[in-house]
mmCIF file of C-alpha atoms in Angstrom:
data_model
loop_
_atom_site.group_PDB
_atom_site.id
_atom_site.type_symbol
_atom_site.label_atom_id
_atom_site.label_comp_id
_atom_site.label_asym_id
_atom_site.label_seq_id
_atom_site.Cartn_x
_atom_site.Cartn_y
_atom_site.Cartn_z
ATOM 1 C CA MET A 10 -0.132 0.048 0.041
ATOM 2 C CA LYS A 11 2.675 2.245 0.697
ATOM 3 C CA ASN A 12 3.812 2.399 -2.908
ATOM 4 C CA LEU A 13 0.623 3.827 -4.049
ATOM 5 C CA LYS A 14 1.253 7.339 -5.255
ATOM 6 C CA VAL A 15 -1.077 10.237 -6.585
ATOM 7 C CA ILE A 16 0.000 13.420 -8.277
ATOM 8 C CA ALA A 17 -3.071 15.716 -8.323
ATOM 9 C CA PHE A 18 -3.746 19.091 -10.072
ATOM 10 C CA THR A 19 -7.296 20.125 -9.151
ATOM 11 C CA HIS A 20 -9.620 23.060 -9.083
ATOM 12 C CA LYS A 21 -8.771 23.540 -5.127
ATOM 13 C CA ASN A 22 -5.199 24.809 -6.000
ATOM 14 C CA VAL A 23 -4.806 25.130 -9.750
ATOM 15 C CA ASP A 24 -6.639 27.863 -12.029
ATOM 16 C CA LEU A 25 -8.891 25.922 -14.193
ATOM 17 C CA LYS A 26 -7.217 27.723 -17.315
ATOM 18 C CA ASP A 27 -3.917 26.393 -16.206
ATOM 19 C CA LEU A 28 -5.375 22.943 -15.912
ATOM 20 C CA GLY A 29 -5.988 22.832 -19.676
ATOM 21 C CA ASN A 30 -2.329 22.848 -20.032
ATOM 22 C CA LEU A 31 -2.206 19.600 -18.247
ATOM 23 C CA VAL A 32 -4.759 17.661 -19.913
ATOM 24 C CA ILE A 33 -3.629 14.758 -22.089
ATOM 25 C CA CYS A 34 -5.579 14.247 -25.457
ATOM 26 C CA ASP A 35 -7.174 10.992 -26.321
ATOM 27 C CA GLU A 36 -4.889 10.445 -29.154
ATOM 28 C CA GLU A 37 -1.645 10.897 -27.041
ATOM 29 C CA LEU A 38 -2.762 9.425 -23.844
ATOM 30 C CA GLU A 39 -1.187 5.702 -24.387
ATOM 31 C CA SER A 40 2.131 7.137 -25.758
ATOM 32 C CA ARG A 41 2.496 9.586 -22.805
ATOM 33 C CA LEU A 42 1.729 7.197 -20.080
ATOM 34 C CA LEU A 43 4.229 4.729 -21.631
ATOM 35 C CA GLN A 44 6.747 7.397 -21.403
ATOM 36 C CA LEU A 45 5.796 8.200 -17.797
ATOM 37 C CA LYS A 46 5.798 4.598 -16.979
ATOM 38 C CA ALA A 47 9.340 4.177 -18.504
ATOM 39 C CA ILE A 48 10.817 7.432 -16.887
ATOM 40 C CA PHE A 49 9.642 6.464 -13.392
ATOM 41 C CA ASN A 50 9.852 2.888 -13.554
ATOM 42 C CA THR A 51 6.343 2.312 -12.205
ATOM 43 C CA SER A 52 4.570 -1.178 -12.439
ATOM 44 C CA GLU A 53 1.154 0.472 -12.686
ATOM 45 C CA ILE A 54 -0.168 3.846 -13.898
ATOM 46 C CA PHE A 55 -3.494 5.287 -14.650
ATOM 47 C CA TYR A 56 -4.718 8.938 -15.584
ATOM 48 C CA ILE A 57 -7.840 10.704 -14.613
ATOM 49 C CA GLY A 58 -8.573 14.071 -16.620
ATOM 50 C CA THR A 59 -11.922 16.048 -15.989
ATOM 51 C CA CYS A 60 -12.874 19.649 -16.570
ATOM 52 C CA ASN A 61 -11.721 20.312 -13.073
ATOM 53 C CA ARG A 62 -8.782 17.778 -12.097
ATOM 54 C CA VAL A 63 -5.923 16.131 -13.733
ATOM 55 C CA GLU A 64 -4.720 13.333 -11.522
ATOM 56 C CA PHE A 65 -1.839 10.603 -12.197
ATOM 57 C CA VAL A 66 -2.139 7.268 -9.860
ATOM 58 C CA PHE A 67 0.712 5.102 -9.948
ATOM 59 C CA TYR A 68 2.494 2.070 -7.908
ATOM 60 C CA GLY A 69 6.130 2.808 -7.534
ATOM 61 C CA GLU A 70 8.699 3.201 -4.868
ATOM 62 C CA GLN A 71 9.774 6.964 -5.442
ATOM 63 C CA ASP A 72 9.603 9.453 -2.885
ATOM 64 C CA LEU A 73 7.370 12.482 -3.789
ATOM 65 C CA ASN A 74 9.778 15.069 -2.874
ATOM 66 C CA ASP A 75 10.536 18.476 -4.581
ATOM 67 C CA GLU A 76 12.971 16.819 -6.844
ATOM 68 C CA PHE A 77 10.580 14.169 -8.012
ATOM 69 C CA LYS A 78 7.742 16.814 -8.533
ATOM 70 C CA ASN A 79 10.219 18.994 -10.570
ATOM 71 C CA LYS A 80 11.175 15.990 -12.813
ATOM 72 C CA PHE A 81 7.511 14.796 -12.954
ATOM 73 C CA ILE A 82 6.254 18.367 -14.155
ATOM 74 C CA ASP A 83 9.167 18.471 -16.795
ATOM 75 C CA SER A 84 8.228 15.063 -18.090
ATOM 76 C CA LEU A 85 4.853 16.271 -18.770
ATOM 77 C CA GLY A 86 6.128 18.487 -21.571
ATOM 78 C CA LEU A 87 3.780 21.469 -20.747
ATOM 79 C CA VAL A 88 3.198 24.308 -23.333
ATOM 80 C CA ALA A 89 3.534 26.912 -20.561
ATOM 81 C CA SER A 90 5.839 29.677 -19.924
ATOM 82 C CA GLU A 91 8.411 29.343 -16.849
ATOM 83 C CA SER A 92 6.170 31.515 -14.478
ATOM 84 C CA GLN A 93 3.039 29.197 -15.367
ATOM 85 C CA ARG A 94 5.285 26.136 -14.724
ATOM 86 C CA LEU A 95 6.398 27.419 -11.446
ATOM 87 C CA SER A 96 2.905 28.444 -10.435
ATOM 88 C CA ILE A 97 1.850 24.883 -11.337
ATOM 89 C CA LEU A 98 4.588 23.152 -9.399
ATOM 90 C CA ASN A 99 3.724 25.145 -6.353
ATOM 91 C CA GLN A 100 0.066 24.263 -6.576
ATOM 92 C CA VAL A 101 0.390 20.418 -7.032
ATOM 93 C CA ASN A 102 -0.867 17.987 -4.371
ATOM 94 C CA THR A 103 0.924 14.646 -3.758
ATOM 95 C CA TYR A 104 -0.412 11.690 -1.947
ATOM 96 C CA ASP A 105 0.888 8.313 -0.875
ATOM 97 C CA GLY A 106 0.018 5.129 0.925
ATOM 98 C CA ARG A 107 -3.206 5.314 2.900
ATOM 99 C CA GLU A 108 -3.742 9.001 2.276
ATOM 100 C CA ALA A 109 -3.475 8.295 -1.311
ATOM 101 C CA ILE A 110 -6.220 5.593 -1.017
ATOM 102 C CA ASN A 111 -8.460 7.991 1.173
ATOM 103 C CA HIS A 112 -7.984 10.679 -1.492
ATOM 104 C CA LEU A 113 -9.030 8.454 -4.347
ATOM 105 C CA PHE A 114 -11.996 7.349 -2.408
ATOM 106 C CA ARG A 115 -13.173 10.958 -1.691
ATOM 107 C CA ILE A 116 -12.831 11.547 -5.396
ATOM 108 C CA SER A 117 -15.027 8.842 -6.568
ATOM 109 C CA CYS A 118 -17.567 9.582 -3.917
ATOM 110 C CA SER A 119 -17.570 13.142 -5.014
ATOM 111 C CA LEU A 120 -16.405 14.641 -1.807
ATOM 112 C CA GLU A 121 -13.575 16.472 -3.638
ATOM 113 C CA SER A 122 -15.579 17.813 -6.539
ATOM 114 C CA LEU A 123 -16.704 21.191 -7.285
ATOM 115 C CA VAL A 124 -20.362 20.395 -6.567
ATOM 116 C CA VAL A 125 -20.348 17.844 -3.597
ATOM 117 C CA GLY A 126 -22.607 14.827 -4.537
ATOM 118 C CA GLU A 127 -22.349 14.842 -8.281
ATOM 119 C CA LYS A 128 -22.087 11.262 -9.263
ATOM 120 C CA GLU A 129 -20.451 11.845 -12.718
ATOM 121 C CA ILE A 130 -17.154 11.661 -11.430
ATOM 122 C CA LEU A 131 -17.546 7.999 -10.511
ATOM 123 C CA SER A 132 -18.316 6.932 -14.018
ATOM 124 C CA GLN A 133 -15.343 9.269 -15.164
ATOM 125 C CA VAL A 134 -12.766 7.433 -12.904
ATOM 126 C CA ARG A 135 -14.125 4.023 -13.798
ATOM 127 C CA LYS A 136 -13.743 5.024 -17.612
ATOM 128 C CA ALA A 137 -10.156 6.319 -17.098
ATOM 129 C CA TYR A 138 -9.152 3.241 -15.354
ATOM 130 C CA GLU A 139 -10.792 1.074 -17.892
ATOM 131 C CA ARG A 140 -8.844 2.504 -20.659
ATOM 132 C CA CYS A 141 -5.623 2.100 -18.874
ATOM 133 C CA ARG A 142 -6.368 -1.369 -18.051
ATOM 134 C CA CYS A 143 -7.058 -2.263 -21.533
ATOM 135 C CA ALA A 144 -3.851 -0.573 -22.697
ATOM 136 C CA GLY A 145 -1.954 -2.750 -20.249
ATOM 137 C CA PHE A 146 -0.952 -0.056 -17.968
ATOM 138 C CA THR A 147 -2.544 -1.305 -14.636
ATOM 139 C CA GLY A 148 -2.288 -4.606 -12.763
ATOM 140 C CA ASP A 149 -3.457 -6.528 -9.943
ATOM 141 C CA PHE A 150 -3.099 -4.030 -7.186
ATOM 142 C CA MET A 151 -5.017 -1.017 -9.301
ATOM 143 C CA ARG A 152 -7.663 -3.921 -9.999
ATOM 144 C CA MET A 153 -8.283 -4.582 -6.324
ATOM 145 C CA LEU A 154 -8.117 -0.836 -5.450
ATOM 146 C CA MET A 155 -10.650 0.045 -8.274
ATOM 147 C CA SER A 156 -12.929 -2.831 -6.988
ATOM 148 C CA SER A 157 -13.126 -1.244 -3.525
ATOM 149 C CA LEU A 158 -13.347 2.197 -4.835
ATOM 150 C CA VAL A 159 -16.603 1.453 -6.712
ATOM 151 C CA LYS A 160 -17.965 -0.440 -3.935
ATOM 152 C CA THR A 161 -17.252 2.668 -1.371
ATOM 153 C CA ALA A 162 -18.784 5.053 -3.808
ATOM 154 C CA LYS A 163 -22.040 3.018 -4.384
ATOM 155 C CA GLU A 164 -22.289 2.669 -0.568
ATOM 156 C CA VAL A 165 -21.983 6.358 -0.058
ATOM 157 C CA TYR A 166 -24.533 7.229 -2.799
ATOM 158 C CA THR A 167 -27.074 4.678 -1.534
ATOM 159 C CA GLN A 168 -26.413 5.010 2.280
ATOM 160 C CA THR A 169 -26.465 8.883 2.478
ATOM 161 C CA ASP A 170 -28.065 11.658 0.977
ATOM 162 C CA ILE A 171 -25.251 13.459 -0.351
ATOM 163 C CA SER A 172 -26.531 13.145 -3.792
ATOM 164 C CA ARG A 173 -30.352 13.107 -3.784
ATOM 165 C CA LYS A 174 -31.043 16.730 -3.542
ATOM 166 C CA PRO A 175 -30.476 18.697 -6.653
ATOM 167 C CA VAL A 176 -28.176 21.775 -6.532
ATOM 168 C CA SER A 177 -28.366 22.712 -10.229
ATOM 169 C CA VAL A 178 -30.841 25.495 -10.840
ATOM 170 C CA VAL A 179 -31.624 24.110 -14.263
ATOM 171 C CA SER A 180 -32.528 20.555 -12.631
ATOM 172 C CA LEU A 181 -34.358 22.410 -9.974
ATOM 173 C CA ALA A 182 -36.407 24.341 -12.443
ATOM 174 C CA TYR A 183 -37.269 21.389 -14.430
ATOM 175 C CA ARG A 184 -38.414 19.413 -11.143
ATOM 176 C CA SER A 185 -40.531 22.733 -10.558
ATOM 177 C CA LEU A 186 -41.968 22.566 -13.914
ATOM 178 C CA ARG A 187 -42.536 18.852 -13.728
ATOM 179 C CA ASP A 188 -44.199 18.952 -10.378
ATOM 180 C CA SER A 189 -46.455 21.808 -11.473
ATOM 181 C CA GLY A 190 -48.420 19.331 -13.874
ATOM 182 C CA LEU A 191 -47.828 19.728 -17.620
ATOM 183 C CA GLY A 192 -50.815 17.682 -18.783
ATOM 184 C CA THR A 193 -50.265 15.793 -22.207
ATOM 185 C CA SER A 194 -48.425 17.349 -25.298
ATOM 186 C CA PRO A 195 -47.567 20.603 -23.739
ATOM 187 C CA ARG A 196 -46.813 23.639 -25.930
ATOM 188 C CA PHE A 197 -43.275 24.944 -25.062
ATOM 189 C CA LEU A 198 -42.305 28.448 -26.028
ATOM 190 C CA ILE A 199 -38.648 28.816 -25.440
ATOM 191 C CA ILE A 200 -36.918 32.442 -25.567
ATOM 192 C CA GLY A 201 -33.167 32.493 -25.848
ATOM 193 C CA ALA A 202 -30.890 29.749 -26.978
ATOM 194 C CA GLY A 203 -27.860 30.039 -24.684
ATOM 195 C CA GLU A 204 -26.300 27.535 -22.480
ATOM 196 C CA THR A 205 -28.669 27.579 -19.825
ATOM 197 C CA ASN A 206 -31.903 26.991 -22.184
ATOM 198 C CA GLN A 207 -29.763 24.509 -23.773
ATOM 199 C CA ASN A 208 -29.332 22.589 -20.569
ATOM 200 C CA ILE A 209 -32.772 22.784 -19.526
ATOM 201 C CA ALA A 210 -33.882 21.399 -23.216
ATOM 202 C CA LYS A 211 -32.055 18.133 -22.213
ATOM 203 C CA TYR A 212 -34.704 17.569 -19.589
ATOM 204 C CA ILE A 213 -37.729 18.915 -21.658
ATOM 205 C CA GLN A 214 -36.642 16.616 -24.521
ATOM 206 C CA LYS A 215 -38.409 13.822 -22.721
ATOM 207 C CA HIS A 216 -41.750 15.264 -23.715
ATOM 208 C CA LYS A 217 -41.533 13.977 -27.133
ATOM 209 C CA ASP A 218 -45.032 14.438 -28.213
ATOM 210 C CA SER A 219 -44.778 18.321 -27.242
ATOM 211 C CA ASN A 220 -44.537 21.386 -29.502
ATOM 212 C CA PHE A 221 -41.501 23.300 -29.101
ATOM 213 C CA VAL A 222 -40.857 26.766 -30.476
ATOM 214 C CA VAL A 223 -37.509 28.531 -30.095
ATOM 215 C CA PHE A 224 -36.993 32.343 -30.455
ATOM 216 C CA ASN A 225 -33.152 33.766 -30.216
ATOM 217 C CA ARG A 226 -31.595 37.054 -31.570
ATOM 218 C CA THR A 227 -29.256 34.891 -33.540
ATOM 219 C CA LEU A 228 -31.417 32.557 -35.797
ATOM 220 C CA GLU A 229 -28.704 30.100 -36.306
ATOM 221 C CA LYS A 230 -28.665 29.370 -32.342
ATOM 222 C CA ALA A 231 -32.380 28.981 -32.370
ATOM 223 C CA GLU A 232 -32.340 26.539 -35.280
ATOM 224 C CA SER A 233 -29.653 24.542 -33.601
ATOM 225 C CA LEU A 234 -31.729 24.260 -30.483
ATOM 226 C CA ALA A 235 -35.081 23.787 -32.359
ATOM 227 C CA LYS A 236 -33.425 20.804 -34.229
ATOM 228 C CA GLU A 237 -32.521 19.041 -31.064
ATOM 229 C CA LEU A 238 -36.186 19.337 -29.831
ATOM 230 C CA ASN A 239 -37.635 18.597 -33.098
ATOM 231 C CA GLY A 240 -39.304 22.022 -33.186
ATOM 232 C CA LYS A 241 -39.277 25.550 -34.997
ATOM 233 C CA ALA A 242 -37.136 28.381 -34.703
ATOM 234 C CA TYR A 243 -37.677 32.327 -35.280
ATOM 235 C CA PRO A 244 -35.629 35.445 -34.720
ATOM 236 C CA LEU A 245 -36.570 37.113 -31.637
ATOM 237 C CA SER A 246 -37.587 40.172 -33.565
ATOM 238 C CA GLU A 247 -40.714 38.131 -34.610
ATOM 239 C CA LEU A 248 -41.802 37.047 -31.006
ATOM 240 C CA GLU A 249 -44.650 39.900 -30.762
ATOM 241 C CA ASN A 250 -46.149 38.384 -33.975
ATOM 242 C CA TYR A 251 -46.281 34.855 -32.638
ATOM 243 C CA LYS A 252 -49.883 33.438 -32.335
ATOM 244 C CA GLY A 253 -49.100 29.871 -31.882
ATOM 245 C CA GLY A 254 -50.008 29.696 -28.187
ATOM 246 C CA PHE A 255 -48.152 28.130 -25.487
ATOM 247 C CA ASP A 256 -48.413 26.458 -22.075
ATOM 248 C CA VAL A 257 -45.016 26.828 -20.671
ATOM 249 C CA LEU A 258 -42.704 29.816 -21.402
ATOM 250 C CA ILE A 259 -39.095 29.185 -20.828
ATOM 251 C CA THR A 260 -36.808 32.205 -21.032
ATOM 252 C CA CYS A 261 -33.347 33.178 -20.289
ATOM 253 C CA THR A 262 -31.746 35.918 -22.242
ATOM 254 C CA GLY A 263 -28.828 38.611 -21.803
ATOM 255 C CA SER A 264 -31.337 41.352 -21.671
ATOM 256 C CA THR A 265 -30.532 44.145 -19.008
ATOM 257 C CA SER A 266 -34.368 44.756 -18.781
ATOM 258 C CA PRO A 267 -37.543 42.885 -18.477
ATOM 259 C CA LEU A 268 -38.151 41.455 -22.036
ATOM 260 C CA ILE A 269 -41.665 40.202 -21.533
ATOM 261 C CA ASP A 270 -43.779 43.187 -20.543
ATOM 262 C CA ASN A 271 -47.519 42.982 -20.284
ATOM 263 C CA ASP A 272 -48.380 44.155 -23.696
ATOM 264 C CA LEU A 273 -46.182 41.336 -25.359
ATOM 265 C CA TYR A 274 -47.595 38.864 -23.038
ATOM 266 C CA GLN A 275 -51.008 39.591 -24.032
ATOM 267 C CA LYS A 276 -50.049 39.266 -27.645
ATOM 268 C CA LEU A 277 -48.464 35.893 -26.899
ATOM 269 C CA LEU A 278 -51.787 34.715 -25.131
ATOM 270 C CA ASN A 279 -53.747 35.806 -28.110
ATOM 271 C CA GLY A 280 -56.916 35.802 -26.016
ATOM 272 C CA ASP A 281 -56.047 32.461 -23.976
ATOM 273 C CA LYS A 282 -57.308 32.832 -20.431
ATOM 274 C CA SER A 283 -55.949 29.537 -18.944
ATOM 275 C CA LYS A 284 -53.306 29.495 -16.458
ATOM 276 C CA LYS A 285 -49.563 29.426 -17.879
ATOM 277 C CA THR A 286 -46.222 28.418 -16.341
ATOM 278 C CA ILE A 287 -43.363 30.860 -16.815
ATOM 279 C CA VAL A 288 -39.795 29.556 -16.181
ATOM 280 C CA ASP A 289 -37.494 32.458 -15.959
ATOM 281 C CA LEU A 290 -33.986 31.760 -15.553
ATOM 282 C CA ALA A 291 -32.343 35.074 -16.678
ATOM 283 C CA ILE A 292 -30.572 37.495 -14.367
ATOM 284 C CA PRO A 293 -32.096 40.068 -14.265
ATOM 285 C CA ASN A 294 -35.388 38.452 -14.793
ATOM 286 C CA ASP A 295 -36.906 38.650 -18.361
ATOM 287 C CA THR A 296 -40.393 38.803 -17.034
ATOM 288 C CA ALA A 297 -41.717 42.084 -15.914
ATOM 289 C CA GLU A 298 -43.574 42.379 -12.502
ATOM 290 C CA GLU A 299 -46.862 43.666 -13.989
ATOM 291 C CA VAL A 300 -46.889 40.211 -15.952
ATOM 292 C CA ILE A 301 -46.838 38.339 -12.666
ATOM 293 C CA LYS A 302 -49.227 40.572 -10.814
ATOM 294 C CA ASN A 303 -51.814 40.780 -13.506
ATOM 295 C CA ASN A 304 -52.151 37.266 -15.081
ATOM 296 C CA SER A 305 -52.726 33.791 -13.853
ATOM 297 C CA ILE A 306 -49.177 32.457 -13.999
ATOM 298 C CA ASN A 307 -47.198 29.672 -12.112
ATOM 299 C CA TYR A 308 -43.951 31.562 -12.028
ATOM 300 C CA ILE A 309 -40.736 29.822 -11.549
ATOM 301 C CA GLU A 310 -37.591 32.013 -11.248
ATOM 302 C CA VAL A 311 -34.044 31.788 -10.534
ATOM 303 C CA SER A 312 -33.410 33.512 -7.336
ATOM 304 C CA SER A 313 -35.920 31.361 -5.534
ATOM 305 C CA LEU A 314 -34.456 28.227 -7.144
ATOM 306 C CA GLN A 315 -31.046 29.377 -6.004
ATOM 307 C CA ALA A 316 -32.295 29.580 -2.374
ATOM 308 C CA ILE A 317 -33.190 26.000 -2.659
ATOM 309 C CA ALA A 318 -30.055 25.017 -4.429
ATOM 310 C CA ASN A 319 -28.123 26.576 -1.479
ATOM 311 C CA ARG A 320 -29.997 24.925 1.176
ATOM 312 C CA ASN A 321 -29.399 21.532 -0.830
ATOM 313 C CA ILE A 322 -25.761 22.122 -0.960
ATOM 314 C CA GLN A 323 -25.551 22.630 2.939
ATOM 315 C CA ASP A 324 -27.620 19.509 3.290
ATOM 316 C CA ARG A 325 -25.182 17.622 1.170
ATOM 317 C CA TYR A 326 -22.149 19.030 3.160
ATOM 318 C CA GLU A 327 -23.807 17.786 6.382
ATOM 319 C CA GLU A 328 -23.811 14.216 4.863
ATOM 320 C CA LEU A 329 -19.940 14.474 4.723
ATOM 321 C CA VAL A 330 -19.445 12.976 8.030
ATOM 322 C CA HIS A 331 -21.610 9.930 7.033
ATOM 323 C CA ALA A 332 -19.697 9.690 3.868
ATOM 324 C CA GLU A 333 -16.188 9.899 5.539
ATOM 325 C CA ARG A 334 -17.226 7.238 8.035
ATOM 326 C CA ILE A 335 -18.204 4.731 5.027
ATOM 327 C CA ILE A 336 -14.902 5.699 3.229
ATOM 328 C CA GLU A 337 -13.027 4.909 6.560
ATOM 329 C CA GLU A 338 -14.678 1.570 7.097
ATOM 330 C CA ASN A 339 -13.934 0.388 3.634
ATOM 331 C CA ILE A 340 -10.174 1.485 3.863
ATOM 332 C CA GLU A 341 -10.142 -0.567 7.016
ATOM 333 C CA GLU A 342 -11.744 -3.585 5.047
ATOM 334 C CA PHE A 343 -9.380 -2.995 1.917
ATOM 335 C CA ILE A 344 -6.056 -3.288 3.772
ATOM 336 C CA PRO A 345 -6.162 -6.922 5.155
ATOM 337 C CA LEU A 346 -7.673 -8.056 1.902
ATOM 338 C CA LEU A 347 -4.572 -6.241 0.245
ATOM 339 C CA LYS A 348 -2.030 -7.936 2.491
ATOM 340 C CA GLN A 349 -3.789 -11.296 1.864
ATOM 341 C CA ARG A 350 -3.556 -10.729 -1.772
ATOM 342 C CA LYS A 351 0.046 -10.044 -1.404
ATOM 343 C CA VAL A 352 0.551 -13.479 0.394
ATOM 344 C CA GLU A 353 -1.463 -15.145 -2.447
ATOM 345 C CA ILE A 354 0.761 -13.659 -4.964
ATOM 346 C CA ALA A 355 4.011 -14.426 -2.912
ATOM 347 C CA MET A 356 2.663 -17.927 -2.379
ATOM 348 C CA ARG A 357 2.164 -18.729 -6.235
ATOM 349 C CA GLU A 358 5.524 -20.383 -6.543
ATOM 350 C CA VAL A 359 5.297 -22.469 -3.345
ATOM 351 C CA PRO A 360 3.457 -25.398 -5.092
ATOM 352 C CA GLN A 361 6.080 -25.557 -7.954
ATOM 353 C CA LYS A 362 9.034 -25.331 -5.433
ATOM 354 C CA VAL A 363 7.602 -28.250 -3.264
ATOM 355 C CA LYS A 364 7.135 -30.303 -6.416
ATOM 356 C CA GLU A 365 10.640 -29.732 -7.355
ATOM 357 C CA ILE A 366 11.998 -30.522 -3.731
ATOM 358 C CA LYS A 367 9.994 -33.928 -3.853
ATOM 359 C CA SER A 368 11.181 -34.703 -7.262
ATOM 360 C CA PHE A 369 14.947 -33.974 -6.183
ATOM 361 C CA ALA A 370 14.446 -35.976 -3.038
ATOM 362 C CA LEU A 371 13.247 -39.092 -4.810
ATOM 363 C CA ASN A 372 15.252 -39.004 -8.120
ATOM 364 C CA THR A 373 18.560 -37.635 -6.754
ATOM 365 C CA VAL A 374 19.170 -37.482 -2.945
ATOM 366 C CA PHE A 375 17.422 -40.843 -2.118
ATOM 367 C CA ALA A 376 17.406 -42.440 -5.690
ATOM 368 C CA GLN A 377 19.353 -45.417 -4.582
ATOM 369 C CA GLU A 378 17.425 -46.279 -1.676
ATOM 370 C CA VAL A 379 14.141 -45.811 -3.663
ATOM 371 C CA SER A 380 15.237 -47.950 -6.481
ATOM 372 C CA SER A 381 16.084 -51.055 -3.991
ATOM 373 C CA MET A 382 12.369 -50.837 -2.612
ATOM 374 C CA ASP A 383 9.775 -53.293 -3.743
ATOM 375 C CA GLU A 384 6.810 -51.996 -5.710
ATOM 376 C CA ASP A 385 4.365 -51.922 -2.548
ATOM 377 C CA SER A 386 6.852 -50.014 -0.480
ATOM 378 C CA ARG A 387 7.513 -47.227 -3.393
ATOM 379 C CA ALA A 388 3.601 -46.950 -3.434
ATOM 380 C CA VAL A 389 3.144 -46.339 0.005
ATOM 381 C CA LEU A 390 6.175 -43.902 -0.060
ATOM 382 C CA GLU A 391 4.682 -42.064 -2.983
ATOM 383 C CA LYS A 392 1.349 -41.638 -1.095
ATOM 384 C CA VAL A 393 3.236 -40.329 2.037
ATOM 385 C CA MET A 394 5.026 -37.800 -0.192
ATOM 386 C CA ASN A 395 2.008 -36.594 -1.955
ATOM 387 C CA TYR A 396 0.096 -36.127 1.397
ATOM 388 C CA MET A 397 3.031 -34.020 2.741
ATOM 389 C CA GLU A 398 3.152 -32.156 -0.485
ATOM 390 C CA LYS A 399 -0.383 -30.978 -0.289
ATOM 391 C CA LYS A 400 0.134 -30.155 3.454
ATOM 392 C CA TYR A 401 3.378 -28.200 2.785
ATOM 393 C CA ILE A 402 1.545 -26.094 0.207
ATOM 394 C CA SER A 403 -1.800 -25.560 1.980
ATOM 395 C CA VAL A 404 -0.766 -25.041 5.610
ATOM 396 C CA PRO A 405 1.854 -22.238 5.093
ATOM 397 C CA MET A 406 -0.671 -20.162 3.006
ATOM 398 C CA VAL A 407 -3.368 -20.519 5.524
ATOM 399 C CA MET A 408 -1.303 -19.715 8.467
ATOM 400 C CA ALA A 409 0.240 -16.673 6.501
ATOM 401 C CA LYS A 410 -3.261 -15.368 5.531
ATOM 402 C CA GLU A 411 -4.575 -15.538 9.264
ATOM 403 C CA ILE A 412 -1.355 -13.813 10.493
ATOM 404 C CA LEU A 413 -1.735 -10.903 7.931
ATOM 405 C CA VAL A 414 -5.424 -10.499 8.502
ATOM 406 C CA LYS A 415 -4.965 -10.519 12.367
ATOM 407 C CA ASN A 416 -1.639 -8.343 12.503
ATOM 408 C CA SER A 417 -2.814 -5.040 10.763
ATOM 409 C CA GLY A 418 0.281 -3.499 11.430
ATOM 410 C CA LEU A 419 2.356 -6.088 9.624
ATOM 411 C CA GLN A 420 4.126 -4.574 6.514
#
């Protein structure tokens, strides 16, 4: 376990723009890892690269001192100025032994993520490991580590509430929209085709029988989003002329003043008196106060959603203590399993060695005596030797495993 090492560049210490210099592209991954494996003489290595972390996990005897960190940074071949390089060097985190295991477990359980409790990191770690495993960069130790890591993460996600309450404003908006009761085949009027509306579109795509219309200042962006939704696109300048009606109006634009005043809203209603839902995710809001006051509206807006998101984030942080307890329990389980596996590997040669000793004894050391024995005596001797061979193989292995499991301090 003491040979497990982690070199980590994360959002906690490294500017996200600088992290981009550390990412290894897919096309170069195998050649770069092969180079690192050779330079540092590591038996196993794998790489984790996400939008907010770049980490190298390897198994080796190196001391993670300043000299090693310097050499490691140099080996990455960064396209960066000397000042950027020095900045990254000062911000790198290193872990080894039990601390490294704890760090990897915390990553996979999303305790170290920008948003605590987001499950995506587990699949990212598994995918990273699997690619390196298929390329032959990992072995028995990483296999056991990954198995325990996945087991731990699943326990954290199922036995705690760390990921159950949404903290994304977009996901909260959709949940509120869904809970309001959309009915069958709702008509969606979407104003704005920026990132926020693109994200909420991923949720409302589930309503495949619905009608979608997208308005945006840049028609090309409206057309792109409408294509995803199998809907229609129009320039924002045509909004006041739209007579197609709607059940849900979703808006998020960069306007600095309310885009939807009461006159425009009445034009969009076109005489419809039924209650509508407005999802306003713009800051400042796209919907004028007069629209909310003078019409029958279920109004979902970003500030109230953000308040819910903040409470949910706090609830997730309160679950950290439970998640950390599960991680600690799994580390305590993993250590004796690892030691037992080390014994199994070390004992792999025992059966062959015992067979060689038996053969040498019968055919060389005591060859003359054995040859002078009658057939029945040789048969009895063979039975005795076979019995002793089995015991000499099984007994030491069982005893060694028991000792290692009981004595957690044995190295």
